[in-house]
Short mmCIF file of C-alpha atoms and ligand atoms in Angstrom, two decimals:
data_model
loop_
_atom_site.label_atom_id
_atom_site.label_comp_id
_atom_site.label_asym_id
_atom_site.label_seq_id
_atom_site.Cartn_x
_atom_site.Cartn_y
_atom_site.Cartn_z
CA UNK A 402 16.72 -2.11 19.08
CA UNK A 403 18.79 -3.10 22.00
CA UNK A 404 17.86 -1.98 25.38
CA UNK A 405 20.43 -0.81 27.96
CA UNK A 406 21.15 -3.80 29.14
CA UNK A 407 22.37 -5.31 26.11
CA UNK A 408 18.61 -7.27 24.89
CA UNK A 409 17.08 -7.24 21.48
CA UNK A 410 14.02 -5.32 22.21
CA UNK A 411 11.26 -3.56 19.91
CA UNK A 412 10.27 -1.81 22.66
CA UNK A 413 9.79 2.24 21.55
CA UNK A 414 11.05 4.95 23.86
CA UNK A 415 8.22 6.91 25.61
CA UNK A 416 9.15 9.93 23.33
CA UNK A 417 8.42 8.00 20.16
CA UNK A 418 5.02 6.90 21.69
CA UNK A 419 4.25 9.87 22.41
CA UNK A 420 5.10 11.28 18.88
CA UNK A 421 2.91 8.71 16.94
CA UNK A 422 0.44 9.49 19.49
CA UNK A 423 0.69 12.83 18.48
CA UNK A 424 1.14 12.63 14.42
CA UNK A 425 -1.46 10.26 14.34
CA UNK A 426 -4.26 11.99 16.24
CA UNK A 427 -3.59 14.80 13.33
CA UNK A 428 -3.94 12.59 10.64
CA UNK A 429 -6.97 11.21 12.12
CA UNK A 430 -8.79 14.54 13.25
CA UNK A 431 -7.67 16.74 10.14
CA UNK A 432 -5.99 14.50 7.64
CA UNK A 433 -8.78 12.00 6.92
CA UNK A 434 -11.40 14.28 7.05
CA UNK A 435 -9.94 15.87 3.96
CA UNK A 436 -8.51 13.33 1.93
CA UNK A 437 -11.92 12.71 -0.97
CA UNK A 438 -12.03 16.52 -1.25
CA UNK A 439 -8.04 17.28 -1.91
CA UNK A 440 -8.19 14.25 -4.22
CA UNK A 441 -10.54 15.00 -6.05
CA UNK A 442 -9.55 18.91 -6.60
CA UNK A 443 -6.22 17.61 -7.86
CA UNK A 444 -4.56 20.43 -5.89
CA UNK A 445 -1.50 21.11 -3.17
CA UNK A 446 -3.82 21.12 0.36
CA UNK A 447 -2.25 24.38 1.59
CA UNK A 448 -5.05 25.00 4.27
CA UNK A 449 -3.85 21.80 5.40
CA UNK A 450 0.17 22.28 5.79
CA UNK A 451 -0.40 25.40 7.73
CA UNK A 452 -2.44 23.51 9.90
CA UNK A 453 0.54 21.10 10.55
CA UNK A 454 2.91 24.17 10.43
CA UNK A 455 0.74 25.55 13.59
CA UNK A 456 1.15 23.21 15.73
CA UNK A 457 4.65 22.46 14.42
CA UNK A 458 4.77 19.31 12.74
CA UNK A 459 5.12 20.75 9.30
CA UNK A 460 8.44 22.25 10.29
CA UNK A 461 12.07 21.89 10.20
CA UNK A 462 12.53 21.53 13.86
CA UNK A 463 9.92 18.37 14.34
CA UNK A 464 11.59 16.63 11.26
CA UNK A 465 15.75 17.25 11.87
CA UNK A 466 14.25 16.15 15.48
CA UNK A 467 12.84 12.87 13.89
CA UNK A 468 15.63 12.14 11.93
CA UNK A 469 17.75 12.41 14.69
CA UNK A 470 16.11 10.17 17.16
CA UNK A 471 18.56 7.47 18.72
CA UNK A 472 16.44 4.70 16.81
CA UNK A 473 15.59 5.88 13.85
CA UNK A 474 12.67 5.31 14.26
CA UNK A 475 11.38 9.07 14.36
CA UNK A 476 11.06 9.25 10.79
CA UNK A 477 9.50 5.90 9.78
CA UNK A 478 6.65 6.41 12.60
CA UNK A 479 5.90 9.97 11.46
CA UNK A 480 5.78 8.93 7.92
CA UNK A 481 3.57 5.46 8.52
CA UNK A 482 0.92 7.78 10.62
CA UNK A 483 0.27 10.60 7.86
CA UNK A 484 0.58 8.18 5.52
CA UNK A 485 -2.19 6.22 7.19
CA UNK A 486 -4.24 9.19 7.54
CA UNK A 487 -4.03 9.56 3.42
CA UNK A 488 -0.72 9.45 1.04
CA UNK A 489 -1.52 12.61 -1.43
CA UNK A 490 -1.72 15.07 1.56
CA UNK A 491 0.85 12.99 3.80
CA UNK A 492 3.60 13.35 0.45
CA UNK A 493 2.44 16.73 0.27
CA UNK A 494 3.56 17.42 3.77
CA UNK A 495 6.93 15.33 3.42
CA UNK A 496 8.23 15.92 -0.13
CA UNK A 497 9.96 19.11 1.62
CA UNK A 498 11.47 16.69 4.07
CA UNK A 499 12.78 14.58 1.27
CA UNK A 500 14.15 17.75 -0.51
CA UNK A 501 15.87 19.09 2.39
CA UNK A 502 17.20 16.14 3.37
CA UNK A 503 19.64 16.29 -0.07
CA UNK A 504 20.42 19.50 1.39
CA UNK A 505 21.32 18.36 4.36
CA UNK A 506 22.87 15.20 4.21
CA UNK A 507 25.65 16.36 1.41
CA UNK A 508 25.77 20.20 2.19
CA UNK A 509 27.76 22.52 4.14
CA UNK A 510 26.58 24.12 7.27
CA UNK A 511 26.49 27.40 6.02
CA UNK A 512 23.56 26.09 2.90
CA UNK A 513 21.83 24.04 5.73
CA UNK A 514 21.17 27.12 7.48
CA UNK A 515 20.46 29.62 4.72
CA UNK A 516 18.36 27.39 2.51
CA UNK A 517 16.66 24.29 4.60
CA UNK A 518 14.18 26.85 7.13
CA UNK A 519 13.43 28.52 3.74
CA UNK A 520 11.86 26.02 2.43
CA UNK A 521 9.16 25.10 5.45
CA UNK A 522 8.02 29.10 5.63
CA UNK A 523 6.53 29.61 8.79
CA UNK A 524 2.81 29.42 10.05
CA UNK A 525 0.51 31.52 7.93
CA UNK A 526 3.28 31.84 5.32
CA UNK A 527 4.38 28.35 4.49
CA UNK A 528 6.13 27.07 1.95
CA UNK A 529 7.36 24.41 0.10
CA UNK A 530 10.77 22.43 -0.99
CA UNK A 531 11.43 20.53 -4.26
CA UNK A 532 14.02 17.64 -5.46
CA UNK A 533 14.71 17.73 -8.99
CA UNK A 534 16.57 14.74 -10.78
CA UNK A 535 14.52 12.70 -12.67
CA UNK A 536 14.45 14.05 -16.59
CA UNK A 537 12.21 12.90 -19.92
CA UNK A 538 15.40 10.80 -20.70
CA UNK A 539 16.94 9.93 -17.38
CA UNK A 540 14.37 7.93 -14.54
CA UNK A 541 16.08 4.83 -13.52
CA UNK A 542 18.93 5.61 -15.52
CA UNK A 543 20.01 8.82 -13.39
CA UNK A 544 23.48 8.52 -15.11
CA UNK A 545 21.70 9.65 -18.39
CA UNK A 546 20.79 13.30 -16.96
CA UNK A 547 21.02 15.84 -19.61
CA UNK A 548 20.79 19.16 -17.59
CA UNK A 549 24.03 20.92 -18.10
CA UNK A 550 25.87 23.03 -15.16
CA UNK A 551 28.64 24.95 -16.10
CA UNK A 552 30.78 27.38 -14.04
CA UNK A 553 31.22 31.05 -14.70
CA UNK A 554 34.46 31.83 -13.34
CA UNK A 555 34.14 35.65 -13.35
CA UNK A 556 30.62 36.11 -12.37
CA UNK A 557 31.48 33.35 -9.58
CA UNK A 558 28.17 31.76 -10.86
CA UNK A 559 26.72 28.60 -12.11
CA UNK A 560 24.23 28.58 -15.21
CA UNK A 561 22.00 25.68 -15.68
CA UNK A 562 20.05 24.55 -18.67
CA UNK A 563 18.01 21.55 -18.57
CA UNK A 564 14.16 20.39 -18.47
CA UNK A 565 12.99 18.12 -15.16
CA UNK A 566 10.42 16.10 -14.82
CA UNK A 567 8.04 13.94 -12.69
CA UNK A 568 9.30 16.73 -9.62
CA UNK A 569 6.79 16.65 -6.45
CA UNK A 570 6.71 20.16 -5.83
CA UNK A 571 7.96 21.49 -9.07
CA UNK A 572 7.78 25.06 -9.89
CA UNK A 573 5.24 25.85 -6.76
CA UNK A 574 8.33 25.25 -4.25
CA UNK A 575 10.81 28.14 -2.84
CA UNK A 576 13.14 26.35 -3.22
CA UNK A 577 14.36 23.75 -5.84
CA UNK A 578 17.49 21.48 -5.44
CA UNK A 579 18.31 20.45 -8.66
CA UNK A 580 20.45 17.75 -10.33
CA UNK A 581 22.52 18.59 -12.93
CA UNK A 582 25.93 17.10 -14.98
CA UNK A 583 28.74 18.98 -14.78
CA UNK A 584 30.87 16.42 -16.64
CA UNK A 585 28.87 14.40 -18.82
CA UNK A 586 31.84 11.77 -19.36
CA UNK A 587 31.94 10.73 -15.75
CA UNK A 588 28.07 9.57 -16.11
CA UNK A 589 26.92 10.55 -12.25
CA UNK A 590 30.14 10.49 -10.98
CA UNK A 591 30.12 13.93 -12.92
CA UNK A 592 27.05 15.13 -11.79
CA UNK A 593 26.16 17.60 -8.77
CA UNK A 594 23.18 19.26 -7.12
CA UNK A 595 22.34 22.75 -7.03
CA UNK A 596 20.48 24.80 -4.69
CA UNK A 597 18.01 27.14 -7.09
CA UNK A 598 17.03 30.16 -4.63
CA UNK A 599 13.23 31.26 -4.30
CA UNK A 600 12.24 33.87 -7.46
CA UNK A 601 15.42 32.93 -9.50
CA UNK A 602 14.90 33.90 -12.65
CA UNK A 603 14.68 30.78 -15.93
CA UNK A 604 13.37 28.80 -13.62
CA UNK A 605 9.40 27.99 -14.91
CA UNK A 606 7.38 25.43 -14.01
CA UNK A 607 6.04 23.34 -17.01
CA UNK A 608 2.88 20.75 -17.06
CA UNK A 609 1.32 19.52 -14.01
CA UNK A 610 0.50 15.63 -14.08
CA UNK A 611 -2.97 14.35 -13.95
CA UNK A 612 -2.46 11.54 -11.62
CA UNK A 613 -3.63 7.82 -11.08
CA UNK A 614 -3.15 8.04 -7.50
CA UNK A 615 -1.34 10.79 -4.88
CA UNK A 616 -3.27 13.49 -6.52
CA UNK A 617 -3.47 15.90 -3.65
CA UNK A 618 0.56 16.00 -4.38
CA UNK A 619 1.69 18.37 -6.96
CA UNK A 620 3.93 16.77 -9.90
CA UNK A 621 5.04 18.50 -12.51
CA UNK A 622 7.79 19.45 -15.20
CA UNK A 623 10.93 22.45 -14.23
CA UNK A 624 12.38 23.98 -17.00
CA UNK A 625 15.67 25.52 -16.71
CA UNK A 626 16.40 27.82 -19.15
CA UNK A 627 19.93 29.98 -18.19
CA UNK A 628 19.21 29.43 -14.58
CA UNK A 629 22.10 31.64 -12.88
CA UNK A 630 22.92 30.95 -9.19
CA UNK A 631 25.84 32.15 -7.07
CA UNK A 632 28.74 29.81 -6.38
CA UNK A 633 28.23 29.07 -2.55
CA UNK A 634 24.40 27.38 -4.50
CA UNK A 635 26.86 24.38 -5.28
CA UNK A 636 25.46 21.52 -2.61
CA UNK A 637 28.60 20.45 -0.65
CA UNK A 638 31.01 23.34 -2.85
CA UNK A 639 33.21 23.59 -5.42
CA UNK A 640 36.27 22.28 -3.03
CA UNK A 641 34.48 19.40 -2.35
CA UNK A 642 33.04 19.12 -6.05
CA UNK A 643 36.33 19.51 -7.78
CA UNK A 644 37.97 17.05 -5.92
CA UNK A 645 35.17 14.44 -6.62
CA UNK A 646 35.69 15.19 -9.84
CA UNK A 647 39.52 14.01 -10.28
CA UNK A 648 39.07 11.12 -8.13
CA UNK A 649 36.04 9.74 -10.71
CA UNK A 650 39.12 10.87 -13.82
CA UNK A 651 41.18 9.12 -12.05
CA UNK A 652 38.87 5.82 -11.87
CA UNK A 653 38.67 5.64 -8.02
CA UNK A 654 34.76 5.44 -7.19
CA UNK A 655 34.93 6.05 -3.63
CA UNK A 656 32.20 9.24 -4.01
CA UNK A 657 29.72 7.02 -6.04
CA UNK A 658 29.38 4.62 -3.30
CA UNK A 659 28.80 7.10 -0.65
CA UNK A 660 26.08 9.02 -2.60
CA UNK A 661 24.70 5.27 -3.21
CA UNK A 662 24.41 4.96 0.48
CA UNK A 663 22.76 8.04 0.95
CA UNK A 664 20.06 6.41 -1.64
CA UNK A 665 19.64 3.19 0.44
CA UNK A 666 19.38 5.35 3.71
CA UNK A 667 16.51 7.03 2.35
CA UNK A 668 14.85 4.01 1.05
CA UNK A 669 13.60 3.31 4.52
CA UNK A 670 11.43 6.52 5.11
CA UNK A 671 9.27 5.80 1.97
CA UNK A 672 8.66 2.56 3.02
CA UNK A 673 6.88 3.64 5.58
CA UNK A 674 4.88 5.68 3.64
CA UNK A 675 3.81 2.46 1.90
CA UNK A 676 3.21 0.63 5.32
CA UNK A 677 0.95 3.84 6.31
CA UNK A 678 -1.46 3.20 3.25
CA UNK A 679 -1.69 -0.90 3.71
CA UNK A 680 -2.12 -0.53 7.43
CA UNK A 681 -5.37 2.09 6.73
CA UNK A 682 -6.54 -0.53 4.05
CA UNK A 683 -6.44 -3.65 6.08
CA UNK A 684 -7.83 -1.82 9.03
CA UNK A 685 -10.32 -0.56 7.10
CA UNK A 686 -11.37 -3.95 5.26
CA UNK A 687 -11.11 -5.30 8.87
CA UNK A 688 -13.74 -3.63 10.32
CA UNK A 689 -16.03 -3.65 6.99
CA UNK A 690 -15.43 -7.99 7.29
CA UNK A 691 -16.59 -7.49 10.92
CA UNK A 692 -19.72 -5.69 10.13
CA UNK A 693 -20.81 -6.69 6.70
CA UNK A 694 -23.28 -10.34 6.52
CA UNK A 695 -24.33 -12.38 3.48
CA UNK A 696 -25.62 -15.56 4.30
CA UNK A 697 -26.53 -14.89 7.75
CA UNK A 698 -22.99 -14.32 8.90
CA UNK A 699 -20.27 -11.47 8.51
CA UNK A 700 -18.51 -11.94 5.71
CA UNK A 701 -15.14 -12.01 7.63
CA UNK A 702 -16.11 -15.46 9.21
CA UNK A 703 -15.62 -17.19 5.88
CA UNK A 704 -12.26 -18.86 5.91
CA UNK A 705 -11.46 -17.14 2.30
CA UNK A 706 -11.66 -13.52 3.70
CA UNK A 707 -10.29 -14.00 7.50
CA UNK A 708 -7.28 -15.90 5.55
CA UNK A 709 -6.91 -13.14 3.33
CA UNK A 710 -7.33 -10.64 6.13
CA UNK A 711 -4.75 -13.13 8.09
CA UNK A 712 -2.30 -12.04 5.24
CA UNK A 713 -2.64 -8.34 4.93
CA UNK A 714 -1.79 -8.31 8.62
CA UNK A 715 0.90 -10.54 8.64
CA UNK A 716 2.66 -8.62 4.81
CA UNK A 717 1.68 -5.35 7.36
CA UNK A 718 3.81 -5.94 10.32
CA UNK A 719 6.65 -7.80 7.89
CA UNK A 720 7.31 -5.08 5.56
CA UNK A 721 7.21 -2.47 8.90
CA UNK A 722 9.54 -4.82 10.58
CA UNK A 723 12.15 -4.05 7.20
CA UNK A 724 11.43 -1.09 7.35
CA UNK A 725 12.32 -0.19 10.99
CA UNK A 726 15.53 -2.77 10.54
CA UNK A 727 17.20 -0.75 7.35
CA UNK A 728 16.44 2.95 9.45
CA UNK A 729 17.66 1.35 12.70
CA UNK A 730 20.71 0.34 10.56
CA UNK A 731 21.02 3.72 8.84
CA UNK A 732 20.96 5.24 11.69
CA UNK A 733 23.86 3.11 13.80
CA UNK A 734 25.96 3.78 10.56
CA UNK A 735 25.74 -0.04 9.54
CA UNK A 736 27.08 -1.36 6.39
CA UNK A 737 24.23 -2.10 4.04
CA UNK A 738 25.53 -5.73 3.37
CA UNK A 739 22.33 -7.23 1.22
CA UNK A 740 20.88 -3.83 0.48
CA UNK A 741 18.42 -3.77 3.34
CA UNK A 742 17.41 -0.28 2.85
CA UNK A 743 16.00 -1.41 -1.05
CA UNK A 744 14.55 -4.67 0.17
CA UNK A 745 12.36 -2.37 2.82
CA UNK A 746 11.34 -0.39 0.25
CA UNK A 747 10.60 -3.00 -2.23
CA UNK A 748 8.40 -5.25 0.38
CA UNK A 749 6.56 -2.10 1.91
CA UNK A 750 5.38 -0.34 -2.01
CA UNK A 751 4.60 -4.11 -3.20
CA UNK A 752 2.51 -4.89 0.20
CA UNK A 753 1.05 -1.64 -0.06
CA UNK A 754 -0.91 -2.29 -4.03
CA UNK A 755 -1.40 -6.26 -2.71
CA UNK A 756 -3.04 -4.87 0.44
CA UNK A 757 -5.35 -2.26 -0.96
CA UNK A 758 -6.32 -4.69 -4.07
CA UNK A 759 -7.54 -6.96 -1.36
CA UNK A 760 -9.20 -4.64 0.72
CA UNK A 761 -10.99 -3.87 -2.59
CA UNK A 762 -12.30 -7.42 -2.34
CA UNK A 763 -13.21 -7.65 0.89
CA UNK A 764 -15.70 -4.38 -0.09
CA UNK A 765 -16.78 -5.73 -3.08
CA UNK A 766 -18.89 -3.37 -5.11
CA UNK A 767 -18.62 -0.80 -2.29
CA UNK A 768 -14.56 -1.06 -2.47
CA UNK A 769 -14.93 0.21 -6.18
CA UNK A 770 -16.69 3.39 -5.77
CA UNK A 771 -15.28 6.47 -4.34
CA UNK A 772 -17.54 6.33 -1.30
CA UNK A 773 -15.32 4.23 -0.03
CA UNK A 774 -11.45 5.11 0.72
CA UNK A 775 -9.98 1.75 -0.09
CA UNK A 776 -10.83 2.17 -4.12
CA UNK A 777 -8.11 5.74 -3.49
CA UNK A 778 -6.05 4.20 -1.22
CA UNK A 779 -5.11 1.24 -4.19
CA UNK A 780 -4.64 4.39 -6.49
CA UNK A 781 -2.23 5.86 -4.15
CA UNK A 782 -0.09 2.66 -3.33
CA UNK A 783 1.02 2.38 -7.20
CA UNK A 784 3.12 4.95 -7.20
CA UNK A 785 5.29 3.02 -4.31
CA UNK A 786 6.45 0.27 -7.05
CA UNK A 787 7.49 3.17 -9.13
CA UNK A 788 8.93 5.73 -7.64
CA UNK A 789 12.34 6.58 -5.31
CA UNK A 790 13.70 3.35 -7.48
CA UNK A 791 11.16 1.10 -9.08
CA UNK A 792 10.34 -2.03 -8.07
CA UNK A 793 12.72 -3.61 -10.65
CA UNK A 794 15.87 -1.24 -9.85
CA UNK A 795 15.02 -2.40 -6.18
CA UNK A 796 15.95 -5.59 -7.02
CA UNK A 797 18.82 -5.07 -9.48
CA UNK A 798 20.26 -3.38 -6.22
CA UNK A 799 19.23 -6.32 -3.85
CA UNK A 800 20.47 -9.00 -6.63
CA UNK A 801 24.09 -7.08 -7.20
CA UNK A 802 24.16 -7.04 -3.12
CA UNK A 803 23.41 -11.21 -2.75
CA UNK A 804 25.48 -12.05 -6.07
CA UNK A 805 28.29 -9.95 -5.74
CA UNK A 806 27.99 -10.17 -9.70
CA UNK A 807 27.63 -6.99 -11.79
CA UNK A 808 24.02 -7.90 -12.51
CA UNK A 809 22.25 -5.45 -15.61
C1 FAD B 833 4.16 10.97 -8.77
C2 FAD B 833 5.64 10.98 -9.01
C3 FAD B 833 6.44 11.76 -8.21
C4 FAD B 833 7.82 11.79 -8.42
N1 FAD B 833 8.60 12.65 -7.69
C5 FAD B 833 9.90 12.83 -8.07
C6 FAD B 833 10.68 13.88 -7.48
O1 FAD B 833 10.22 14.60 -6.58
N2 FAD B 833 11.94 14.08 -7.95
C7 FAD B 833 12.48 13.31 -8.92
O2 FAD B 833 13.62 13.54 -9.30
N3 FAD B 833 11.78 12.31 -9.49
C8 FAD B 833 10.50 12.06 -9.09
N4 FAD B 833 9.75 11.07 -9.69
C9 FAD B 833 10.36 10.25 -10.77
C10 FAD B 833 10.53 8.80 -10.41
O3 FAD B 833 11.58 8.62 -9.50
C11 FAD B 833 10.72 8.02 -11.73
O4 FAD B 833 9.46 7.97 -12.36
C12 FAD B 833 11.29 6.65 -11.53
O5 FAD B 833 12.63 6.72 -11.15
C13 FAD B 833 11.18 5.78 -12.78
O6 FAD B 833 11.67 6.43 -13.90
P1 FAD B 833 10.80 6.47 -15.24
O7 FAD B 833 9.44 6.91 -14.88
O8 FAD B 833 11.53 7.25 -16.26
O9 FAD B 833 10.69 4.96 -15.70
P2 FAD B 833 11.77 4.15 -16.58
O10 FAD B 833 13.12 4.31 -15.98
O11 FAD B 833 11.59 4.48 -18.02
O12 FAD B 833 11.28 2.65 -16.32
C14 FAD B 833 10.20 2.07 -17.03
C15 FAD B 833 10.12 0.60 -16.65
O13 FAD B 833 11.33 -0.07 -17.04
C16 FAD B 833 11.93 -0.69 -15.92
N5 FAD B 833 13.39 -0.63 -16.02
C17 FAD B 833 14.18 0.43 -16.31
N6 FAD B 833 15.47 0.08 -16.29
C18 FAD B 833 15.52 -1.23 -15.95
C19 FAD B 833 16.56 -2.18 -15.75
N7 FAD B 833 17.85 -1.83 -15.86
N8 FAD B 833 16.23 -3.44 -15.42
C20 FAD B 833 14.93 -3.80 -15.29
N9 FAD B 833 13.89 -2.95 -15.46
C21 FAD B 833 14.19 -1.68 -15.79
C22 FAD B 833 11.42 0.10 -14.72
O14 FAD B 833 11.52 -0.65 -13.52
C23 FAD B 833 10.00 0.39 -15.14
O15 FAD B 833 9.18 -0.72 -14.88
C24 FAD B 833 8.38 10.99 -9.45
C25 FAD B 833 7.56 10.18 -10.23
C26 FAD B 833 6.21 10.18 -10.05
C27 FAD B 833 5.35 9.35 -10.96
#
């Protein structure tokens, strides 16, 4: 956010313009137009990622693109606009991105480019990628995983037993990347992820979710049941792995903290997913305030609705503004001092269910019903207090990162 010259600036590049120009006119011309229907069918809107994969924004090239632009802002912008076009289909579109990106920010070279293309498919063929961690027993407590890894030495293979749940994706992607303990006495210090190649047998997918909110997103249970995968399937390899491994035995933590920043440096990009639903909320309440009279007037010139309209905007830009800080931070390599990347995320999913609630207001009896998109849009904002960290771990994070204290 500095310019050449050395001055704060907010100023985007021309290329990022031209990007949001680009994503958004998408989620505008084809997104929108198909968010009621995919809702309602409670189903993964395929028609609709091959559509993106055509012209190439469902694709590993537009994303590894995004997430390396200068800013880093590529990511947040992509994710606000699809987002703002509607979240089931936009996390339907970027819950690949969120699996590769475990692929790619801890593996090798070699499993970036064997696995990471296989899960986007190609136009007319496309498929999908899947992260796997949370478990019945282990949400927020990821240390309580109970999906077993263990290594067979002479087959050179790793079998995996475990059950997964809550995974976007699940058992309809090519690929999973799954989460798994290796060493249950080292808690996650002990624990590694695993690449699960498309058609591998054990692997079954087990109930879908009926959703509040984000139905047009497929969540459902993975069962692992003798799941065999090579060695080289080890994310980051068995080197690597092994020596994590005597470094936790030995009661140096250097390992957890690095796979905690990769956590916060995420935190960021779903965010902006959140700032993508309140900005289509308050824009849409906006222009209902404008149009809409009781009493001779439009409603919006009462003081109680342009005030509350005065706040969406202002909780809009605020939790955006986090949210570009913590991914202009991740991406200069800065030290997370006060947790920035969980306060972003925390501001931006809360914003997002105040936002909608009050755009509900603003439409009144029409803001309840499903002809209107704000009643789906509050449905879809929940899940951003719940999931990548709940609203509550957010803070525990944020409150350990101000105190200094070991805060439970
Ligand atoms: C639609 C959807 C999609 C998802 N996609 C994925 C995915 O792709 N991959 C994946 O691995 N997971 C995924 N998840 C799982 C998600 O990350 C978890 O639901 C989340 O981490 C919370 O875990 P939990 O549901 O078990 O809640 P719990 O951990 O049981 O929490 C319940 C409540 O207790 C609170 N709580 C827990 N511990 C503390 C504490 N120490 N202090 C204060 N409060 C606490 C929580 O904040 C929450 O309010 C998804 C979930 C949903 C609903």
């Amino acid at each position: 956010m500095t310019d050449p010259q050395g001055m704060f600036s907010l100023e985007l590049s021309d290329d990022l313009r031209e990007m949001r120009q680009w994503v958004h006119q998408f989620a505008k011309d084809v997104i929108r137009p198909a968010a009621a229907e995919w809702d309602e069918r409670e189903e993964t809107p395929w028609p609709i990622i091959d559509e993106a994969a055509k012209i190439g924004l469902y694709s590993l090239d537009f994303f590894a693109e995004q997430w390396f632009e200068p800013a880093g802002l590529g990511i947040p912008i992509a994710f606000e606009e699809l987002f703002w076009g509607d979240a089931g289909i936009g996390l339907s579109l970027v819950g690949t991105g969120l699996a590769a990106v475990s692929i790619s920010a801890n593996g090798t070279p070699d499993q970036i480019g064997e696995w990471v293309p296989q899960m986007f498919g190609e136009p007319g063929d496309v498929k999908l990628g899947a992260f796997c961690a949370s478990e019945p027993g282990a949400g927020s407590d990821v240390g309580a995983i109970r999906t077993r890894a263990a290594y067979d030495e002479a087959a050179d293979e790793w079998v995996i037993n475990g059950t997964k749940t809550w995974a976007t994706n699940g058992g309809i992607a090519n690929v999973h990347v799954v989460v798994a303990s290796v060493d249950p006495e080292l808690g996650t210090r002990g624990q590694a992820s695993f690449i699960v190649p498309p058609g591998t047998p054990g692997l079954s997918q087990g109930q879908k979710f009926k959703k509040h909110g984000i139905r047009a997103s497929h969540t459902a249970e993975v069962v692992l049941d003798g799941v065999r995968v090579p060695g080289r399937c080890l994310v980051g390899g068995k080197e690597k792995l092994d020596a994590r491994l005597a470094r936790a035995r030995e009661g140096r933590r250097s390992q957890g903290q690095a796979a905690m920043r990769t956590f916060e440096a995420s935190r960021p990009s779903v965010g902006a997913m959140a700032v993508g639903i309140a900005r289509a909320a308050l824009e849409y309440a906006r222009d209902y305030a404008r149009e809409r009279e009781q009493f001779g007037k439009p409603i919006g010139a009462n003081q109680a609705i342009a005030y509350k309209l005065a706040d969406m905007q202002t909780q809009v830009d605020a939790a955006r503004l986090l949210v570009w800080r913590a991914a202009w931070m991740a991406r200069q390599g800065k030290t997370f001092e006060h947790a920035e990347g969980s306060m972003s995320k925390l501001v931006a999913g809360e914003t997002a269910v105040r936002v909608t609630e009050d755009a509900i207001q603003i439409l009144g009896g029409n803001g309840y019903t499903r002809e209107y998109p704000v009643e789906r849009m509050h449905r879809d904002s929940k899940i951003f207090t719940i999931f990548e960290g709940t609203s509550e771990i957010q803070r525990l994070i944020i409150g350990r990162a101000v105190t200094g204290l070991d805060v439970r």
